[in-house]
Amino acid sequence: MDDDAVILSALGYILTAERGTAAPTKTEIAAIPDSIPDNWNNIGHTSRDDLPSWGHDGGDPEVKGTWQNEALRSVVTEVATEFVTFNAVQFNREILEFYTGRGNGAAADGTIEQGVYHASSRGGRNPERALLIVVIDGERWGAFYAPRVSLSREDDIELDSEEFMAFPLRATLLQQTGMPFYDWIGPTIDGEGSVPDQVSSTVEQAA
């Protein structure tokens, strides 16, 4: 039992990068937010009341049996779709692109008008990014990294006079060829006193 391997979700940051960007090193992650790793972008403020939530659709085990043994084996007949949801409260072009899925908000002639996000009636392809979520508890921290996610709206925008305007987002995990499906990264993963540059638990997507 390691009392130091317990993390309170007191503070956190969500960063994105170009799809397929490698995870920052453990040293670089530990320096966030004072220093943002090269090629990564802090998406800004997110909801404190609705913290990131990990979920999945499908992939549930199904029991298969024979005449002789009605519960012979547990099998998964379909690959689960895994995702992370969070509410962004930063009102800027990047978040609007993630939420609408309609590109960078350029006008019909391709120009970007300062302070205006133009949304086309035609749906586009959801933006894809690498994703890094860092949870900080004093000197303790843990991080989740996915080299490829598809960002889209999770729910409708609902205004509340006592709350910040929020954009509910879903990051659906996708497989980036030649890279892990996702990593958990943290100095306590392999026990107290772990000091490798990047201690991580890598998950490969099931075939």
Coordinates of N, CA and C in Angstrom, one line a residue:
M1 N 0.9 -1.2 0.0 CA 0.0 0.0 0.0 C 0.9 1.2 0.0
D2 N 0.6 2.2 -0.9 CA 1.4 3.4 -1.0 C 0.4 4.6 -0.9
D3 N 0.5 5.3 0.3 CA -0.3 6.4 0.6 C -0.1 7.6 -0.4
D4 N 1.1 7.6 -1.0 CA 1.4 8.7 -2.0 C 0.8 8.4 -3.4
A5 N 0.3 7.2 -3.6 CA -0.2 6.9 -4.9 C -1.7 7.1 -5.0
V6 N -2.2 8.2 -4.3 CA -3.6 8.6 -4.3 C -3.6 10.0 -4.7
I7 N -4.4 10.3 -5.7 CA -4.5 11.6 -6.3 C -5.9 12.2 -6.2
L8 N -5.9 13.4 -5.6 CA -7.2 14.2 -5.6 C -7.2 15.1 -6.8
S9 N -8.4 15.1 -7.4 CA -8.5 15.9 -8.7 C -8.7 17.3 -8.4
A10 N -7.8 17.9 -7.7 CA -7.9 19.3 -7.2 C -7.7 20.3 -8.3
L11 N -6.9 20.0 -9.3 CA -6.5 20.9 -10.4 C -6.2 20.1 -11.6
G12 N -6.5 20.7 -12.8 CA -6.2 19.9 -14.0 C -6.1 20.8 -15.2
Y13 N -5.5 20.2 -16.2 CA -5.3 21.0 -17.5 C -5.6 20.0 -18.6
I14 N -6.1 20.5 -19.7 CA -6.4 19.7 -20.9 C -5.6 20.3 -22.1
L15 N -4.8 19.5 -22.7 CA -4.0 20.0 -23.8 C -4.2 19.2 -25.1
T16 N -4.1 19.8 -26.2 CA -4.2 19.2 -27.5 C -3.0 19.5 -28.3
A17 N -2.7 18.6 -29.3 CA -1.6 18.8 -30.3 C -2.1 18.1 -31.6
E18 N -1.3 18.3 -32.6 CA -1.6 17.7 -33.9 C -1.7 16.1 -33.7
R19 N -2.6 15.5 -34.4 CA -2.8 14.1 -34.3 C -1.5 13.4 -34.5
G20 N -1.2 12.4 -33.6 CA 0.0 11.6 -33.7 C 1.2 12.2 -33.0
T21 N 1.0 13.3 -32.3 CA 2.1 13.9 -31.6 C 2.4 13.0 -30.4
A22 N 3.7 12.7 -30.1 CA 4.1 11.9 -29.0 C 3.8 12.5 -27.7
A23 N 3.7 11.7 -26.7 CA 3.4 12.2 -25.4 C 4.6 13.0 -24.8
P24 N 4.4 14.0 -24.1 CA 5.5 14.7 -23.4 C 6.2 13.8 -22.4
T25 N 7.4 14.1 -22.1 CA 8.1 13.3 -21.1 C 7.5 13.6 -19.7
K26 N 7.8 12.7 -18.8 CA 7.3 12.9 -17.4 C 7.8 14.2 -16.8
T27 N 9.0 14.6 -17.1 CA 9.5 15.9 -16.6 C 8.7 17.0 -17.2
E28 N 8.4 17.0 -18.5 CA 7.6 18.0 -19.1 C 6.2 18.1 -18.6
I29 N 5.6 17.0 -18.3 CA 4.3 17.0 -17.8 C 4.2 17.6 -16.4
A30 N 5.3 17.2 -15.6 CA 5.3 17.7 -14.2 C 5.5 19.2 -14.1
A31 N 6.0 19.9 -15.2 CA 6.2 21.3 -15.3 C 4.9 22.1 -15.7
I32 N 3.9 21.4 -16.2 CA 2.6 22.0 -16.5 C 1.9 22.5 -15.3
P33 N 1.4 23.8 -15.2 CA 1.1 24.7 -16.4 C 2.2 25.7 -16.5
D34 N 3.3 25.7 -15.6 CA 4.3 26.8 -15.7 C 5.0 26.7 -17.1
S35 N 5.1 25.6 -17.6 CA 5.8 25.4 -18.9 C 4.9 24.4 -19.8
I36 N 4.5 24.8 -20.9 CA 3.7 23.9 -21.8 C 4.7 23.2 -22.8
P37 N 4.6 21.9 -22.9 CA 5.5 21.2 -23.8 C 5.4 21.7 -25.2
D38 N 6.5 21.6 -26.0 CA 6.6 22.0 -27.4 C 5.5 21.2 -28.1
N39 N 4.8 21.9 -29.1 CA 3.8 21.4 -30.0 C 2.5 21.1 -29.3
W40 N 2.4 21.4 -28.0 CA 1.1 21.2 -27.3 C 0.5 22.6 -27.0
N41 N -0.9 22.5 -26.9 CA -1.6 23.8 -26.7 C -2.6 23.5 -25.5
N42 N -2.6 24.4 -24.5 CA -3.5 24.4 -23.4 C -4.9 24.9 -23.9
I43 N -5.9 24.1 -23.8 CA -7.2 24.6 -24.4 C -7.9 25.6 -23.5
G44 N -7.3 25.9 -22.3 CA -7.9 26.9 -21.5 C -8.8 26.4 -20.4
H45 N -9.7 27.3 -20.0 CA -10.6 27.0 -18.9 C -11.6 25.9 -19.2
T46 N -11.8 25.0 -18.2 CA -12.8 23.9 -18.4 C -13.6 23.9 -17.1
S47 N -14.8 23.3 -17.1 CA -15.7 23.3 -16.0 C -15.1 22.6 -14.7
R48 N -15.3 23.3 -13.6 CA -14.9 22.7 -12.3 C -15.9 21.7 -11.8
D49 N -17.2 22.0 -12.1 CA -18.3 21.1 -11.7 C -18.4 19.8 -12.5
D50 N -18.1 19.9 -13.8 CA -18.2 18.8 -14.7 C -16.8 18.4 -15.1
L51 N -16.1 17.7 -14.3 CA -14.7 17.3 -14.6 C -14.7 16.2 -15.7
P52 N -13.5 16.1 -16.4 CA -13.4 15.0 -17.4 C -14.0 13.7 -16.9
S53 N -14.7 13.0 -17.8 CA -15.3 11.7 -17.4 C -15.0 10.7 -18.6
W54 N -14.5 9.5 -18.2 CA -14.2 8.5 -19.1 C -15.3 7.5 -19.3
G55 N -15.6 7.1 -20.5 CA -16.8 6.2 -20.7 C -16.5 5.3 -21.9
H56 N -17.5 4.5 -22.2 CA -17.4 3.6 -23.3 C -18.8 3.2 -23.8
D57 N -18.9 2.9 -25.0 CA -20.2 2.3 -25.6 C -19.8 0.9 -26.2
G58 N -20.6 -0.1 -25.8 CA -20.4 -1.4 -26.4 C -19.2 -2.1 -25.7
G59 N -18.8 -3.2 -26.3 CA -17.7 -3.9 -25.8 C -18.0 -4.8 -24.6
D60 N -19.3 -4.9 -24.2 CA -19.6 -5.7 -23.0 C -19.4 -7.2 -23.3
P61 N -18.9 -7.9 -22.3 CA -18.7 -9.4 -22.4 C -20.0 -10.1 -22.5
E62 N -20.0 -11.2 -23.3 CA -21.2 -12.0 -23.5 C -20.8 -13.5 -23.1
V63 N -21.6 -14.1 -22.3 CA -21.3 -15.5 -21.9 C -21.7 -16.5 -23.0
K64 N -20.8 -17.3 -23.4 CA -21.1 -18.4 -24.3 C -21.0 -19.7 -23.6
G65 N -22.0 -20.6 -24.0 CA -22.0 -21.9 -23.3 C -22.2 -23.0 -24.3
T66 N -22.0 -24.2 -23.8 CA -22.2 -25.4 -24.6 C -23.4 -26.2 -23.9
W67 N -23.7 -27.3 -24.5 CA -24.7 -28.2 -23.9 C -24.3 -28.7 -22.6
Q68 N -23.0 -28.9 -22.5 CA -22.4 -29.5 -21.2 C -22.1 -28.4 -20.2
N69 N -21.8 -27.2 -20.6 CA -21.4 -26.1 -19.7 C -22.1 -24.8 -20.2
E70 N -23.1 -24.4 -19.5 CA -23.9 -23.2 -20.0 C -23.1 -21.9 -19.9
A71 N -22.0 -21.9 -19.1 CA -21.2 -20.7 -19.0 C -19.8 -21.0 -19.2
L72 N -19.4 -21.5 -20.4 CA -18.1 -22.0 -20.7 C -17.1 -20.9 -20.9
R73 N -17.5 -19.7 -21.5 CA -16.5 -18.7 -21.8 C -17.2 -17.3 -21.9
S74 N -16.4 -16.3 -21.5 CA -16.9 -15.0 -21.7 C -16.1 -14.3 -22.9
V75 N -16.9 -13.8 -23.8 CA -16.3 -13.3 -25.0 C -16.8 -11.9 -25.3
V76 N -16.0 -11.0 -26.0 CA -16.5 -9.7 -26.4 C -16.7 -9.7 -27.9
T77 N -17.9 -9.5 -28.3 CA -18.3 -9.7 -29.7 C -18.2 -8.4 -30.5
E78 N -18.0 -7.3 -29.8 CA -17.8 -6.0 -30.6 C -16.8 -5.2 -29.8
V79 N -16.0 -4.4 -30.6 CA -15.0 -3.5 -30.0 C -15.7 -2.3 -29.3
A80 N -15.3 -2.0 -28.1 CA -15.9 -0.8 -27.4 C -15.4 0.5 -28.0
T81 N -16.3 1.5 -28.1 CA -15.9 2.8 -28.4 C -15.7 3.6 -27.1
E82 N -14.4 4.0 -27.0 CA -14.0 4.7 -25.7 C -13.9 6.2 -25.9
F83 N -14.3 6.9 -24.9 CA -14.3 8.4 -25.0 C -14.0 9.1 -23.7
V84 N -13.8 10.4 -23.8 CA -13.6 11.3 -22.6 C -14.5 12.5 -22.9
T85 N -15.3 12.8 -21.9 CA -16.1 14.0 -22.0 C -15.7 15.1 -21.1
F86 N -15.8 16.4 -21.5 CA -15.5 17.5 -20.6 C -16.2 18.7 -21.1
N87 N -16.3 19.7 -20.3 CA -17.0 21.0 -20.7 C -16.0 22.1 -20.7
A88 N -15.8 22.6 -21.9 CA -14.9 23.7 -22.1 C -15.6 25.0 -21.9
V89 N -15.1 25.9 -21.1 CA -15.7 27.2 -20.9 C -14.9 28.4 -21.5
Q90 N -13.9 28.1 -22.3 CA -13.1 29.1 -23.0 C -13.8 29.4 -24.3
F91 N -14.2 30.6 -24.5 CA -15.0 31.0 -25.7 C -14.0 31.5 -26.8
N92 N -13.5 30.6 -27.6 CA -12.5 31.0 -28.7 C -12.7 30.1 -29.9
R93 N -11.9 30.4 -30.9 CA -12.1 29.8 -32.2 C -11.8 28.2 -32.1
E94 N -10.8 27.8 -31.4 CA -10.5 26.4 -31.3 C -11.6 25.6 -30.7
I95 N -12.2 26.1 -29.6 CA -13.3 25.4 -28.9 C -14.5 25.4 -29.8
L96 N -14.8 26.5 -30.5 CA -15.9 26.5 -31.5 C -15.7 25.4 -32.6
E97 N -14.5 25.3 -33.0 CA -14.2 24.3 -34.1 C -14.4 22.9 -33.5
F98 N -14.0 22.6 -32.3 CA -14.2 21.3 -31.7 C -15.7 21.1 -31.5
Y99 N -16.5 22.1 -31.1 CA -17.9 21.9 -30.8 C -18.7 21.8 -32.1
T100 N -18.5 22.6 -33.1 CA -19.3 22.6 -34.2 C -18.9 21.6 -35.3
G101 N -17.6 21.2 -35.3 CA -17.1 20.3 -36.3 C -17.2 20.9 -37.7
R102 N -17.1 22.2 -37.8 CA -17.3 22.9 -39.1 C -16.1 23.8 -39.5
G103 N -14.9 23.2 -39.2 CA -13.7 23.9 -39.6 C -13.3 25.0 -38.7
N104 N -12.4 25.9 -39.3 CA -11.9 27.0 -38.5 C -12.7 28.3 -38.5
G105 N -13.9 28.2 -39.1 CA -14.8 29.3 -39.0 C -14.5 30.4 -40.0
A106 N -13.8 30.0 -41.1 CA -13.4 31.0 -42.1 C -14.7 31.4 -42.9
A107 N -14.6 32.5 -43.6 CA -15.7 33.0 -44.4 C -15.7 32.2 -45.7
A108 N -16.7 32.4 -46.6 CA -16.8 31.6 -47.8 C -15.6 31.8 -48.7
D109 N -14.9 32.9 -48.7 CA -13.7 33.1 -49.5 C -12.4 32.6 -48.8
G110 N -12.6 31.9 -47.7 CA -11.4 31.3 -47.0 C -10.7 32.2 -46.0
T111 N -11.2 33.4 -45.9 CA -10.5 34.4 -45.0 C -11.1 34.2 -43.6
I112 N -10.3 34.5 -42.6 CA -10.8 34.4 -41.2 C -11.0 35.9 -40.7
E113 N -12.2 36.2 -40.3 CA -12.6 37.5 -39.8 C -12.3 37.6 -38.3
Q114 N -11.5 38.5 -37.9 CA -11.2 38.7 -36.5 C -12.4 38.8 -35.7
G115 N -12.6 38.0 -34.7 CA -13.7 38.1 -33.7 C -15.0 37.5 -34.2
V116 N -15.0 36.8 -35.3 CA -16.2 36.1 -35.9 C -15.9 34.7 -36.3
Y117 N -16.7 33.8 -35.9 CA -16.6 32.4 -36.3 C -17.8 32.1 -37.2
H118 N -17.5 31.9 -38.5 CA -18.6 31.6 -39.5 C -18.8 30.1 -39.5
A119 N -20.0 29.7 -39.2 CA -20.4 28.3 -39.3 C -21.2 28.0 -40.6
S120 N -20.7 27.1 -41.4 CA -21.4 26.7 -42.6 C -22.5 25.7 -42.2
S121 N -23.6 25.7 -43.1 CA -24.7 24.8 -42.8 C -24.3 23.3 -43.2
R122 N -23.2 23.2 -43.9 CA -22.7 21.9 -44.2 C -21.8 21.3 -43.1
G123 N -22.1 20.1 -42.7 CA -21.3 19.5 -41.7 C -19.9 19.1 -42.2
G124 N -18.9 19.3 -41.4 CA -17.6 18.9 -41.9 C -17.1 17.6 -41.1
R125 N -15.8 17.4 -41.3 CA -15.2 16.2 -40.6 C -14.8 16.7 -39.2
N126 N -15.1 15.9 -38.2 CA -14.7 16.3 -36.8 C -13.2 16.5 -36.7
P127 N -12.7 17.5 -36.1 CA -11.3 17.7 -36.0 C -10.7 16.6 -35.1
E128 N -9.5 16.2 -35.5 CA -8.7 15.2 -34.8 C -7.5 15.8 -34.2
R129 N -7.2 15.4 -33.0 CA -6.0 15.9 -32.2 C -5.4 14.8 -31.4
A130 N -4.2 15.0 -30.9 CA -3.7 14.2 -29.8 C -4.2 14.9 -28.5
L131 N -4.4 14.1 -27.4 CA -5.1 14.7 -26.2 C -4.2 14.4 -25.0
L132 N -4.1 15.3 -24.1 CA -3.4 15.1 -22.9 C -4.2 15.8 -21.7
I133 N -4.5 15.0 -20.7 CA -5.2 15.5 -19.6 C -4.4 15.2 -18.3
V134 N -4.1 16.3 -17.6 CA -3.2 16.3 -16.5 C -3.9 16.6 -15.2
V135 N -3.9 15.7 -14.2 CA -4.5 15.9 -12.9 C -3.5 16.2 -11.9
I136 N -3.6 17.3 -11.2 CA -2.6 17.8 -10.3 C -3.1 17.8 -8.8
D137 N -2.4 17.3 -7.9 CA -2.7 17.3 -6.5 C -1.5 17.7 -5.7
G138 N -1.2 18.9 -5.6 CA 0.0 19.4 -4.9 C 1.2 19.0 -5.8
E139 N 2.1 18.2 -5.1 CA 3.3 17.7 -5.8 C 2.9 16.4 -6.6
R140 N 1.8 15.8 -6.3 CA 1.4 14.6 -7.0 C 0.7 14.9 -8.3
W141 N 0.8 14.0 -9.3 CA 0.1 14.2 -10.5 C -0.1 12.9 -11.3
G142 N -1.0 12.9 -12.2 CA -1.2 11.8 -13.1 C -1.7 12.3 -14.4
A143 N -1.5 11.6 -15.5 CA -1.9 12.1 -16.8 C -2.4 11.0 -17.7
F144 N -3.3 11.4 -18.6 CA -3.9 10.5 -19.6 C -3.5 11.1 -20.9
Y145 N -3.0 10.2 -21.8 CA -2.6 10.6 -23.1 C -3.2 9.7 -24.2
A146 N -3.7 10.3 -25.2 CA -4.2 9.6 -26.4 C -3.7 10.2 -27.6
P147 N -3.0 9.5 -28.5 CA -2.4 10.1 -29.7 C -3.3 10.5 -30.8
R148 N -4.6 10.0 -30.7 CA -5.6 10.4 -31.7 C -7.0 10.3 -31.1
V149 N -7.6 11.5 -31.1 CA -9.1 11.5 -30.7 C -9.8 12.4 -31.8
S150 N -11.1 12.1 -31.9 CA -12.0 12.9 -32.7 C -12.9 13.7 -31.8
L151 N -12.8 15.0 -31.9 CA -13.5 15.9 -31.1 C -14.9 16.4 -31.6
S152 N -15.9 16.3 -30.8 CA -17.3 16.7 -31.3 C -18.1 17.1 -30.1
R153 N -19.3 17.6 -30.4 CA -20.2 18.1 -29.3 C -20.8 16.9 -28.6
E154 N -20.8 17.0 -27.3 CA -21.4 15.9 -26.4 C -22.8 16.2 -26.1
D155 N -23.2 17.5 -26.0 CA -24.5 17.9 -25.6 C -24.8 19.3 -26.1
D156 N -26.0 19.7 -25.8 CA -26.4 21.1 -26.2 C -25.8 22.1 -25.3
I157 N -25.7 23.4 -25.7 CA -25.3 24.5 -24.9 C -26.5 24.9 -24.1
E158 N -26.4 25.0 -22.7 CA -27.4 25.5 -21.9 C -26.9 26.6 -21.0
L159 N -27.6 27.7 -21.1 CA -27.1 28.9 -20.4 C -27.7 29.0 -19.0
D160 N -26.9 29.5 -18.0 CA -27.3 29.6 -16.6 C -26.7 30.9 -16.2
S161 N -27.6 31.8 -15.6 CA -27.2 33.1 -15.2 C -26.1 33.1 -14.1
E162 N -26.0 32.0 -13.4 CA -25.0 31.9 -12.3 C -23.8 31.0 -12.7
E163 N -23.7 30.5 -13.9 CA -22.6 29.7 -14.3 C -22.0 30.2 -15.6
F164 N -20.7 29.8 -15.9 CA -20.1 30.2 -17.1 C -20.7 29.4 -18.3
M165 N -20.8 30.1 -19.4 CA -21.2 29.4 -20.6 C -20.3 28.2 -21.0
A166 N -20.8 27.0 -21.2 CA -19.9 25.9 -21.4 C -20.3 25.2 -22.7
F167 N -19.2 24.6 -23.3 CA -19.3 23.8 -24.5 C -19.0 22.4 -24.2
P168 N -20.1 21.5 -24.1 CA -19.8 20.1 -23.8 C -19.2 19.4 -25.0
L169 N -18.0 18.8 -24.7 CA -17.3 18.1 -25.8 C -17.0 16.7 -25.5
R170 N -16.9 15.9 -26.5 CA -16.6 14.5 -26.4 C -15.3 14.2 -27.3
A171 N -14.3 13.6 -26.7 CA -13.1 13.2 -27.4 C -13.2 11.6 -27.6
T172 N -13.5 11.2 -28.8 CA -13.6 9.8 -29.0 C -12.2 9.2 -29.4
L173 N -11.8 8.2 -28.7 CA -10.5 7.6 -29.0 C -10.4 6.9 -30.3
L174 N -9.4 7.1 -31.1 CA -9.2 6.4 -32.3 C -7.8 5.9 -32.4
Q175 N -7.6 4.8 -33.2 CA -6.2 4.2 -33.2 C -5.3 4.9 -34.2
Q176 N -4.2 5.4 -33.7 CA -3.2 6.0 -34.6 C -2.2 4.9 -34.9
T177 N -2.0 4.6 -36.2 CA -1.1 3.5 -36.6 C 0.2 3.6 -36.0
G178 N 0.7 2.5 -35.4 CA 2.1 2.5 -34.9 C 2.2 3.1 -33.5
M179 N 1.1 3.5 -32.9 CA 1.2 4.1 -31.6 C 0.2 3.4 -30.6
P180 N 0.4 3.6 -29.3 CA -0.6 3.0 -28.4 C -2.0 3.6 -28.5
F181 N -3.0 2.9 -28.1 CA -4.3 3.4 -28.1 C -4.4 4.6 -27.1
Y182 N -3.9 4.4 -25.9 CA -3.8 5.5 -25.0 C -2.8 5.1 -23.9
D183 N -2.3 6.1 -23.1 CA -1.3 5.8 -22.0 C -1.9 6.5 -20.8
W184 N -1.7 5.9 -19.6 CA -1.7 6.5 -18.4 C -0.3 6.8 -17.9
I185 N 0.0 8.0 -17.5 CA 1.4 8.3 -17.2 C 1.5 8.9 -15.7
G186 N 2.4 8.5 -14.9 CA 2.6 9.0 -13.6 C 3.7 8.4 -12.8
P187 N 4.3 9.1 -11.9 CA 5.5 8.6 -11.2 C 5.2 7.4 -10.3
T188 N 3.9 7.2 -9.9 CA 3.6 6.2 -8.9 C 3.1 4.9 -9.5
I189 N 3.0 4.8 -10.9 CA 2.4 3.7 -11.5 C 3.1 2.4 -11.2
D190 N 4.4 2.4 -11.1 CA 5.2 1.2 -10.8 C 5.6 1.1 -9.4
G191 N 5.0 1.9 -8.5 CA 5.3 1.8 -7.1 C 6.0 3.0 -6.6
E192 N 6.1 3.1 -5.3 CA 6.8 4.2 -4.6 C 8.2 4.2 -5.0
G193 N 8.7 5.4 -5.4 CA 10.1 5.6 -5.7 C 10.4 5.5 -7.2
S194 N 9.4 5.3 -8.0 CA 9.6 5.2 -9.5 C 10.1 6.5 -10.0
V195 N 11.2 6.4 -10.8 CA 11.8 7.6 -11.3 C 12.2 7.6 -12.7
P196 N 11.7 6.6 -13.6 CA 12.1 6.7 -15.0 C 11.5 8.0 -15.6
D197 N 12.1 8.4 -16.7 CA 11.7 9.6 -17.3 C 10.2 9.6 -17.7
Q198 N 9.7 8.5 -18.1 CA 8.2 8.4 -18.4 C 7.7 7.1 -17.9
V199 N 7.1 7.0 -16.8 CA 6.5 5.8 -16.3 C 5.0 5.8 -16.8
S200 N 4.7 4.8 -17.6 CA 3.4 4.8 -18.2 C 2.8 3.4 -18.3
S201 N 1.5 3.4 -18.4 CA 0.7 2.1 -18.6 C 0.1 2.3 -20.0
T202 N 0.5 1.5 -20.9 CA 0.1 1.6 -22.3 C -1.0 0.6 -22.6
V203 N -2.1 1.1 -23.3 CA -3.2 0.2 -23.7 C -3.2 0.2 -25.2
E204 N -3.2 -1.0 -25.7 CA -3.4 -1.2 -27.2 C -4.9 -1.5 -27.4
Q205 N -5.4 -1.0 -28.5 CA -6.8 -1.3 -28.9 C -7.0 -2.7 -29.3
A206 N -8.0 -3.3 -28.9 CA -8.3 -4.7 -29.2 C -8.6 -4.8 -30.7
A207 N -8.2 -5.9 -31.3 CA -8.4 -6.1 -32.8 C -9.9 -6.2 -33.1

